[in-house]
Short mmCIF file of C-alpha atoms in Angstrom, two decimals:
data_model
loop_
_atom_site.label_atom_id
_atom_site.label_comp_id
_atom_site.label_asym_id
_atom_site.label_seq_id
_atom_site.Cartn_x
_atom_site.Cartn_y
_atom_site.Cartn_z
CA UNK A 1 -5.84 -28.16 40.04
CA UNK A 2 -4.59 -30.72 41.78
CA UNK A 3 -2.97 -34.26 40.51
CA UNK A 4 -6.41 -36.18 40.03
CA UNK A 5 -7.88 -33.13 38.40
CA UNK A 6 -4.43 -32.60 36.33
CA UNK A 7 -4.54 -35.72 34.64
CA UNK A 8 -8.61 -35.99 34.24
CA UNK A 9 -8.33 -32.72 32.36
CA UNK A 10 -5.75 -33.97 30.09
CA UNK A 11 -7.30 -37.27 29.30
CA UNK A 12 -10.31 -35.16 28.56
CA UNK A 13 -8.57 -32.91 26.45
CA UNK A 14 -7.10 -35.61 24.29
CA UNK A 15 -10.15 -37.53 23.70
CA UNK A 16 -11.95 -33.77 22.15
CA UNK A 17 -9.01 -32.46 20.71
CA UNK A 18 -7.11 -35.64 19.34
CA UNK A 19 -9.40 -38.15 19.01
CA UNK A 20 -12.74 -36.24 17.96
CA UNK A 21 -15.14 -37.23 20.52
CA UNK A 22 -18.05 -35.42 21.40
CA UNK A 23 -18.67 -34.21 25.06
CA UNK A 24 -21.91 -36.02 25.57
CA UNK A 25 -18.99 -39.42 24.58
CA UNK A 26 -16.72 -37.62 27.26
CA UNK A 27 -18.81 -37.54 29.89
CA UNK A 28 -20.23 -40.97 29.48
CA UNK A 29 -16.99 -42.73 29.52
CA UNK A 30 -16.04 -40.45 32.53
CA UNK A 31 -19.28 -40.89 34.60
CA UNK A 32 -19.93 -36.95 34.57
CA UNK A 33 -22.26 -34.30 32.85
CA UNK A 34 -21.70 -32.79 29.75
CA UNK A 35 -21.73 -29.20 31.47
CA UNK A 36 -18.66 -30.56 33.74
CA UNK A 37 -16.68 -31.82 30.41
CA UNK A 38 -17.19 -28.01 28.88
CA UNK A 39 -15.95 -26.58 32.21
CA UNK A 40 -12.98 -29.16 32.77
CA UNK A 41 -12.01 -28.42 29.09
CA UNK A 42 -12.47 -24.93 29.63
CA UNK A 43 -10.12 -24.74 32.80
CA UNK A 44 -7.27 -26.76 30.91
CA UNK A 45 -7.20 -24.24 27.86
CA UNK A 46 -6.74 -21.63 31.09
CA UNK A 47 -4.23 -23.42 33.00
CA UNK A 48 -1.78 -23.92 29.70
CA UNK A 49 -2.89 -27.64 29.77
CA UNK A 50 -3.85 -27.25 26.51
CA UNK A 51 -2.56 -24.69 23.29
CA UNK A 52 -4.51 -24.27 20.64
CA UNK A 53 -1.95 -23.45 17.73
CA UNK A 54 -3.44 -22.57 14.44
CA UNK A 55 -0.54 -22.83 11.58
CA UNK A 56 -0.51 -21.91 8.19
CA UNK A 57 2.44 -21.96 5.63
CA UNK A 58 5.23 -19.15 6.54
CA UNK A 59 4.16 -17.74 3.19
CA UNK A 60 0.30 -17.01 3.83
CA UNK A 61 -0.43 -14.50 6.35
CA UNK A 62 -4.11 -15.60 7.83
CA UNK A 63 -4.37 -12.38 10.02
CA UNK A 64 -3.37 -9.91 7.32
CA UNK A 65 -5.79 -12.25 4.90
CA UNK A 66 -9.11 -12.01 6.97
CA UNK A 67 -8.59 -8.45 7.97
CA UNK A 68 -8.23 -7.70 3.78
CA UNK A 69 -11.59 -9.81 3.56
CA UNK A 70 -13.34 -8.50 6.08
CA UNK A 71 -12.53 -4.34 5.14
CA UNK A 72 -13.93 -5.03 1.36
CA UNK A 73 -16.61 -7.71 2.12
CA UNK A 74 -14.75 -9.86 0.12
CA UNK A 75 -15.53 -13.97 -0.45
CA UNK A 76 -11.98 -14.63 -0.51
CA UNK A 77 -8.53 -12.65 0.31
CA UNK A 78 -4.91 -14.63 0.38
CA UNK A 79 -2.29 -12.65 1.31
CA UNK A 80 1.08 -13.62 1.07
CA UNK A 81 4.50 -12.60 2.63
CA UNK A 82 6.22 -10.26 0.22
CA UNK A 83 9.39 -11.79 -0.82
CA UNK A 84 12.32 -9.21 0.33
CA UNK A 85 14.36 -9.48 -3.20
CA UNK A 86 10.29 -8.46 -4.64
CA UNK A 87 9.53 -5.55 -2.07
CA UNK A 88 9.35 -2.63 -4.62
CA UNK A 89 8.53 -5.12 -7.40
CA UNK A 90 4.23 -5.47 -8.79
CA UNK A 91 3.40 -8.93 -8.58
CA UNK A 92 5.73 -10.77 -6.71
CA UNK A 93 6.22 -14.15 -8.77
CA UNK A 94 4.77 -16.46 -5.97
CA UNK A 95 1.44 -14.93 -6.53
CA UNK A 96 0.67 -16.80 -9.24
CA UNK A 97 1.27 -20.05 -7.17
CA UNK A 98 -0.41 -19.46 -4.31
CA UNK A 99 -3.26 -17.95 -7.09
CA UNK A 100 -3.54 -21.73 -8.67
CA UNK A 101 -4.02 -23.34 -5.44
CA UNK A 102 -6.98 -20.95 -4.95
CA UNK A 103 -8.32 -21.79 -8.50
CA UNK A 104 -8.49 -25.14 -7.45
CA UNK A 105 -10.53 -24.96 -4.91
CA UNK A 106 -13.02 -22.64 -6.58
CA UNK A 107 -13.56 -24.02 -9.43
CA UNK A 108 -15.64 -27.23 -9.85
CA UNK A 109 -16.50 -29.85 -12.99
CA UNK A 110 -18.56 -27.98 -15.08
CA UNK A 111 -17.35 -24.01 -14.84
CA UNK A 112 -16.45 -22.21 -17.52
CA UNK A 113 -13.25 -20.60 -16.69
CA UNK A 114 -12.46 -17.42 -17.99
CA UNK A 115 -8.62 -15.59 -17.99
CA UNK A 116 -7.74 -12.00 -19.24
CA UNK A 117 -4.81 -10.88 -19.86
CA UNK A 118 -1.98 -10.49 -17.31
CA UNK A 119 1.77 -11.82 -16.47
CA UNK A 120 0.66 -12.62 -13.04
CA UNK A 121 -2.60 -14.69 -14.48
CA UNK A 122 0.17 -16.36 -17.14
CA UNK A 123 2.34 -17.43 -13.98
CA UNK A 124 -0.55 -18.51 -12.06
CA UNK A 125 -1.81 -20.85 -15.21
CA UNK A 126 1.99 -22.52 -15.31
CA UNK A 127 1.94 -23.24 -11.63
CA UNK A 128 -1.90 -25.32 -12.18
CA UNK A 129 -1.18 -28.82 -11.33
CA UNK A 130 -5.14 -29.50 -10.71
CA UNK A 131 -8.17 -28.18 -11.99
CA UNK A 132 -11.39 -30.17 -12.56
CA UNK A 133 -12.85 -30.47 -15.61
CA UNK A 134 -14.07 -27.35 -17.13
CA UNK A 135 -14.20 -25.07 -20.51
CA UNK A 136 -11.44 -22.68 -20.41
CA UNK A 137 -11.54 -19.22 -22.16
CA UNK A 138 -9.80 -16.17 -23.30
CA UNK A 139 -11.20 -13.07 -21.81
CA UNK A 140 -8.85 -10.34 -23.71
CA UNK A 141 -6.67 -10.32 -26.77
CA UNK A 142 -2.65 -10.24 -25.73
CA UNK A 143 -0.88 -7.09 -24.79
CA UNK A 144 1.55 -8.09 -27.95
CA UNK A 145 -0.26 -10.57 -30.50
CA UNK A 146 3.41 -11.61 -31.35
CA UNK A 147 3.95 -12.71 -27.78
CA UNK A 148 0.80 -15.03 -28.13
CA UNK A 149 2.30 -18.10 -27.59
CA UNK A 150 4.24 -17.63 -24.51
CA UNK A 151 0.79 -14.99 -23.11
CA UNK A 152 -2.87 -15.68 -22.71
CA UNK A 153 -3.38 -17.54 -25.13
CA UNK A 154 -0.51 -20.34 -23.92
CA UNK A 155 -2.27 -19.88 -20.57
CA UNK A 156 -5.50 -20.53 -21.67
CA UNK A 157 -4.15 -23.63 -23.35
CA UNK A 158 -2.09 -24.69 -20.68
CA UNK A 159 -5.48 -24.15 -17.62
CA UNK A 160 -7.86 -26.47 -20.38
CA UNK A 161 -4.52 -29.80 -20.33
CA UNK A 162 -4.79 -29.39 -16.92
CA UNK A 163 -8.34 -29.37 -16.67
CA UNK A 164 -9.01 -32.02 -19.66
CA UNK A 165 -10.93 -29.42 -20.94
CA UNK A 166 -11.97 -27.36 -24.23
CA UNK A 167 -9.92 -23.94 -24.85
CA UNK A 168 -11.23 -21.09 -26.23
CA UNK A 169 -8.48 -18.55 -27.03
CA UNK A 170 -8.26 -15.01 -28.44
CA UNK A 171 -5.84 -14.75 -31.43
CA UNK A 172 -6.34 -10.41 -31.20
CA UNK A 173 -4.68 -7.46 -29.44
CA UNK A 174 -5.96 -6.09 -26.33
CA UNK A 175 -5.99 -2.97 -27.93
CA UNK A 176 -6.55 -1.71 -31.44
CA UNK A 177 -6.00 1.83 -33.59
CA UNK A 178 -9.45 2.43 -33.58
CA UNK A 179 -13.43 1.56 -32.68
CA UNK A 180 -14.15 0.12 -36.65
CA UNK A 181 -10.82 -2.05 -36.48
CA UNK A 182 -11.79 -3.35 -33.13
CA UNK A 183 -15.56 -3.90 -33.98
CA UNK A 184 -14.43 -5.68 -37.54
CA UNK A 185 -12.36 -8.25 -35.19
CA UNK A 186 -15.20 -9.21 -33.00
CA UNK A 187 -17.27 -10.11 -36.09
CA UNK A 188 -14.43 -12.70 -37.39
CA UNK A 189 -15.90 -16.33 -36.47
CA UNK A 190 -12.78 -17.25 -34.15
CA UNK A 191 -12.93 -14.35 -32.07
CA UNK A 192 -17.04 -14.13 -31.96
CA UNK A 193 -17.18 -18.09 -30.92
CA UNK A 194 -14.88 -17.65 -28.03
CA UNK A 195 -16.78 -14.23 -27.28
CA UNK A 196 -19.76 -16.30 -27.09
CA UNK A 197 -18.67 -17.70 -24.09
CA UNK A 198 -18.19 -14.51 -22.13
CA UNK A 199 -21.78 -15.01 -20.96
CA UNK A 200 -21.57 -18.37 -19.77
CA UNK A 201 -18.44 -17.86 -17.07
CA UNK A 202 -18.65 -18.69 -14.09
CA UNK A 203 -15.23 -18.55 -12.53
CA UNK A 204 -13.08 -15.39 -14.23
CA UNK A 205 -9.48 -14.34 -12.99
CA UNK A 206 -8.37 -10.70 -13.44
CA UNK A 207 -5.42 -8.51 -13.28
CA UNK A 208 -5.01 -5.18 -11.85
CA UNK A 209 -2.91 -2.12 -13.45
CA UNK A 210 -1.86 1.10 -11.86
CA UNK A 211 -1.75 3.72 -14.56
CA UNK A 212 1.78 4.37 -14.82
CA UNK A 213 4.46 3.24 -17.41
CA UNK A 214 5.59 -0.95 -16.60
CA UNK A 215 2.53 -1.52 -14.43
CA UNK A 216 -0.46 -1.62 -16.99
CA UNK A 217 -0.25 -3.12 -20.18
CA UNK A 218 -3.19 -0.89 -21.79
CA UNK A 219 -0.88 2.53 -20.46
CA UNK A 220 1.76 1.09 -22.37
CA UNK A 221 0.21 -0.16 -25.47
CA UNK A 222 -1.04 3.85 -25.85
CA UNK A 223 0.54 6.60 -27.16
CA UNK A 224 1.41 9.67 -24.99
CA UNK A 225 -1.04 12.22 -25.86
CA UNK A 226 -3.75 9.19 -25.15
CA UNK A 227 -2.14 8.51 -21.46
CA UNK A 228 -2.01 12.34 -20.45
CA UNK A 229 -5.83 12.50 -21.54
CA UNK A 230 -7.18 9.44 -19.64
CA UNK A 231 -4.44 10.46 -16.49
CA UNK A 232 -6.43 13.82 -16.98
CA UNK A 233 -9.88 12.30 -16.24
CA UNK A 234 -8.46 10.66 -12.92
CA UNK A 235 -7.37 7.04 -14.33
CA UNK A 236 -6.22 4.91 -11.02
CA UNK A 237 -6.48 1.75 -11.79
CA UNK A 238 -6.82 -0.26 -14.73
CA UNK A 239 -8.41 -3.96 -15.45
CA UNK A 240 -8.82 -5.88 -18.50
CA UNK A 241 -8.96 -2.37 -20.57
CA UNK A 242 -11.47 -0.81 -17.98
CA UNK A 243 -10.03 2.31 -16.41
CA UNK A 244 -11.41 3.52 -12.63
CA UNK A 245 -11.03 6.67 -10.76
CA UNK A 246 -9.80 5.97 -7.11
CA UNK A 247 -13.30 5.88 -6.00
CA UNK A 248 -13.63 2.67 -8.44
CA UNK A 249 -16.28 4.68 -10.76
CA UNK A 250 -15.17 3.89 -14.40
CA UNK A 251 -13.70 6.60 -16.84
CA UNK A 252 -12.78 6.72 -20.43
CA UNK A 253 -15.08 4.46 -21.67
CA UNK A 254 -14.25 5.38 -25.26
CA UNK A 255 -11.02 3.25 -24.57
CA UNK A 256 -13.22 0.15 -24.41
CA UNK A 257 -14.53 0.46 -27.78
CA UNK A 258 -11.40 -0.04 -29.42
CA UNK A 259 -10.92 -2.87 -27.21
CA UNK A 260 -10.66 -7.11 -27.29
CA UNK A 261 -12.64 -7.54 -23.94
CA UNK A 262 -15.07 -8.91 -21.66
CA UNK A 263 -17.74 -5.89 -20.98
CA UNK A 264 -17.61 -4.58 -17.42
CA UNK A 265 -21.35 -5.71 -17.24
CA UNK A 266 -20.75 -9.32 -17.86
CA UNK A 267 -17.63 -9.16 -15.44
CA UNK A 268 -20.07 -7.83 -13.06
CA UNK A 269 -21.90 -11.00 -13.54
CA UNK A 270 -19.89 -13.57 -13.35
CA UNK A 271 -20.51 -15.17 -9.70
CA UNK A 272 -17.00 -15.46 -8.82
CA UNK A 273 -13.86 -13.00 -10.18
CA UNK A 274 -10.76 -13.85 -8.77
CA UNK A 275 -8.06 -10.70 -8.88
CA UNK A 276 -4.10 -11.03 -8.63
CA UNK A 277 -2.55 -8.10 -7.57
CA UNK A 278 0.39 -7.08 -5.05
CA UNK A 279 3.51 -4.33 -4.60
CA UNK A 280 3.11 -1.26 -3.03
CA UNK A 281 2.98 0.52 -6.25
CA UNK A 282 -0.33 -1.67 -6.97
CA UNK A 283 -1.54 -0.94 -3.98
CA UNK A 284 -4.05 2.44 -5.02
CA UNK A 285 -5.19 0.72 -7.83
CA UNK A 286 -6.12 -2.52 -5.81
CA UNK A 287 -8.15 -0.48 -3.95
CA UNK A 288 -9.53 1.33 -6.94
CA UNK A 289 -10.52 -1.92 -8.54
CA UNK A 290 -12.00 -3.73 -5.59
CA UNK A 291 -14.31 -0.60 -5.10
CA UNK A 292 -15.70 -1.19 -8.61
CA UNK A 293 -17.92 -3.87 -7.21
CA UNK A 294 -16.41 -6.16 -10.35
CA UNK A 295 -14.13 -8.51 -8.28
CA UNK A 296 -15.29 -10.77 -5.34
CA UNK A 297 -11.90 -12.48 -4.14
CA UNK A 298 -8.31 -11.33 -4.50
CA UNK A 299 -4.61 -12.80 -3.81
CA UNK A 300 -2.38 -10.02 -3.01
CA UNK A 301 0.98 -9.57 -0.79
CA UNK A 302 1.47 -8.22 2.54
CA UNK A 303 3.31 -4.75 0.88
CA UNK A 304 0.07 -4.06 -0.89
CA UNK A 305 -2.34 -5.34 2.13
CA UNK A 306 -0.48 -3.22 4.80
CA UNK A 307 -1.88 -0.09 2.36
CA UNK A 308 -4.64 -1.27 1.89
CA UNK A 309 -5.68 -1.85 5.85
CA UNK A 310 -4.38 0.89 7.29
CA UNK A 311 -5.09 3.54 4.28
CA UNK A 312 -7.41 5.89 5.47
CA UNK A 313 -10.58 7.31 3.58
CA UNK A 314 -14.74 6.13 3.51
CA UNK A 315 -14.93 2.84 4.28
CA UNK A 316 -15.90 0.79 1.14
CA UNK A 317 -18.77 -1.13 0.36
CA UNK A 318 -18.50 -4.99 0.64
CA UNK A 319 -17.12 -6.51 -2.82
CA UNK A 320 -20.30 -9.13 -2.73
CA UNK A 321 -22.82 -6.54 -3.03
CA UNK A 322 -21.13 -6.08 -6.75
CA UNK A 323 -22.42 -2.44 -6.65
CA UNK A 324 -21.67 -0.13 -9.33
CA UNK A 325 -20.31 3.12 -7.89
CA UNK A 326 -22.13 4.81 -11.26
CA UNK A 327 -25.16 3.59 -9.74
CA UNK A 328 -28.07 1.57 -11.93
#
């Protein structure tokens, strides 16, 4: 190119890339066809006139992200850098963060937002500083009912000030001694009126549990003869009190009837379940869960995500078909 060319290219290029004009604008101002602007611009993206930089914060990896997506069909997939201090840890605290900023975007005025049980979900719900208006419920009872106020229920409470609106907590375990105690909670009139809302969510956020002491709530909250018999039917992965083999087909269903939870069903509903998950010792029960067909988006870290991409095994089928691997 020579000078004339040189600096026509450039003015070109700033008046498309800077200033937003069209090429049909371009070429009238410039006395040309539209064809020539496309080739001129073209030429100057060749000859290092112009660089196209696409930047994201140093925390999100966008290439690690849309490869995640695009392997499990998913709607959405955030991963973010795992913090060095956090490599061997589940959940990296700034999951929950980045996990907020998501929920702000997906949910609108109207949703009914639904949370179950989880740290990450109760750091994500402290780190809200938007959410528009919406109903906010309690998909689980707590891990610890003496823990309530600084667990799901506080988040719960905490998502509905930020949102302006109602809250609908659980005050129940997760997980009681048997079906009749369980089934005798759901009828009380607090627990049934939140439970009434399971069917109207539209926007639920989820956390994911390998089967192993520290990294599911529901392993620990059982005793040990209980853990040995669901590890012997091929437990995973865990979620919400749902347990999944590694090919994300559910097992030990019995567990669920002693259980303060959303039905897998109605999670399979909802249009839009948001997962937090990360650490490499996540990482097979990620996998597990996001096989289930129950979860459409996920925020993870790049120590679970590198597994995850570059696992090998049968390719799984896209998240947004919400297929259940038991079939119909």
């Amino acid at each position: 190119m020579g000078p004339g060319e040189m600096v026509q290219a450039a003015a070109m290029a700033r008046r498309f890339y800077l200033e937003g004009k069209s090429k049909i604008q371009i070429a009238e101002e410039f006395g040309v066809s539209r064809f020539k602007v496309a080739r001129v611009l073209e030429t100057a993206l060749e000859r290092d006139l112009v660089r196209i930089e696409i930047r994201v914060p140093a925390e999100l990896d966008a290439e690690r992200s849309d490869a995640l997506r695009a392997r499990y069909g998913l709607r959405h997939a955030v991963v973010v850098e795992t913090p060095p201090e956090q490599s061997d840890a589940p959940d990296p605290e700034n999951l929950g963060k980045v996990a907020a900023d998501l929920l702000g975007e997906l949910v609108t005025e109207g949703d009914v937002l639904g949370l179950a049980w989880g740290r990450s979900i109760i750091t994500m719900a402290n780190a809200l500083d938007r959410l528009p208006p919406c109903t906010v419920v309690q998909l689980t009872g707590v891990y610890d009912v003496g823990t309530a106020e600084r667990g799901s229920v506080e988040a719960v409470r905490t998502a509905a000030a930020v949102s302006g609106g109602e809250a609908h907590p659980l005050y129940a375990p997760m997980v009681l001694p048997d079906p009749a105690t369980a089934a005798t909670l759901r009828a009380q009139s607090g627990i049934a009126a939140a439970m009434g809302y399971f069917d109207k969510v539209t926007v639920a956020v989820v956390s994911i549990g390998s089967w192993a002491a520290g990294i599911s709530t529901v392993h620990d909250a059982l005793t040990d003869a209980e853990r040995a018999h669901y590890a012997g039917l091929g437990v995973a992965a865990e979620m919400s009190s749902h347990l999944f083999d590694a090919a994300g087909r559910r097992v030990g269903r019995d567990l669920g009837e002693r259980c303060i939870t959303i039905e897998a069903d109605r999670l399979r509903r909802i249009p839009e379940v948001l997962a937090i998950a990360g650490g490499l010792r996540k990482a097979a029960a990620i996998d597990a869960v996001l096989r289930s067909g129950l979860v459409t988006s996920l925020v993870t870290d790049t120590a679970a995500a590198d597994h995850l991409l570059y696992s090998t095994g049968a390719a799984p089928r896209p998240a947004l078909d919400r297929a259940d691997p038991d079939g119909p």
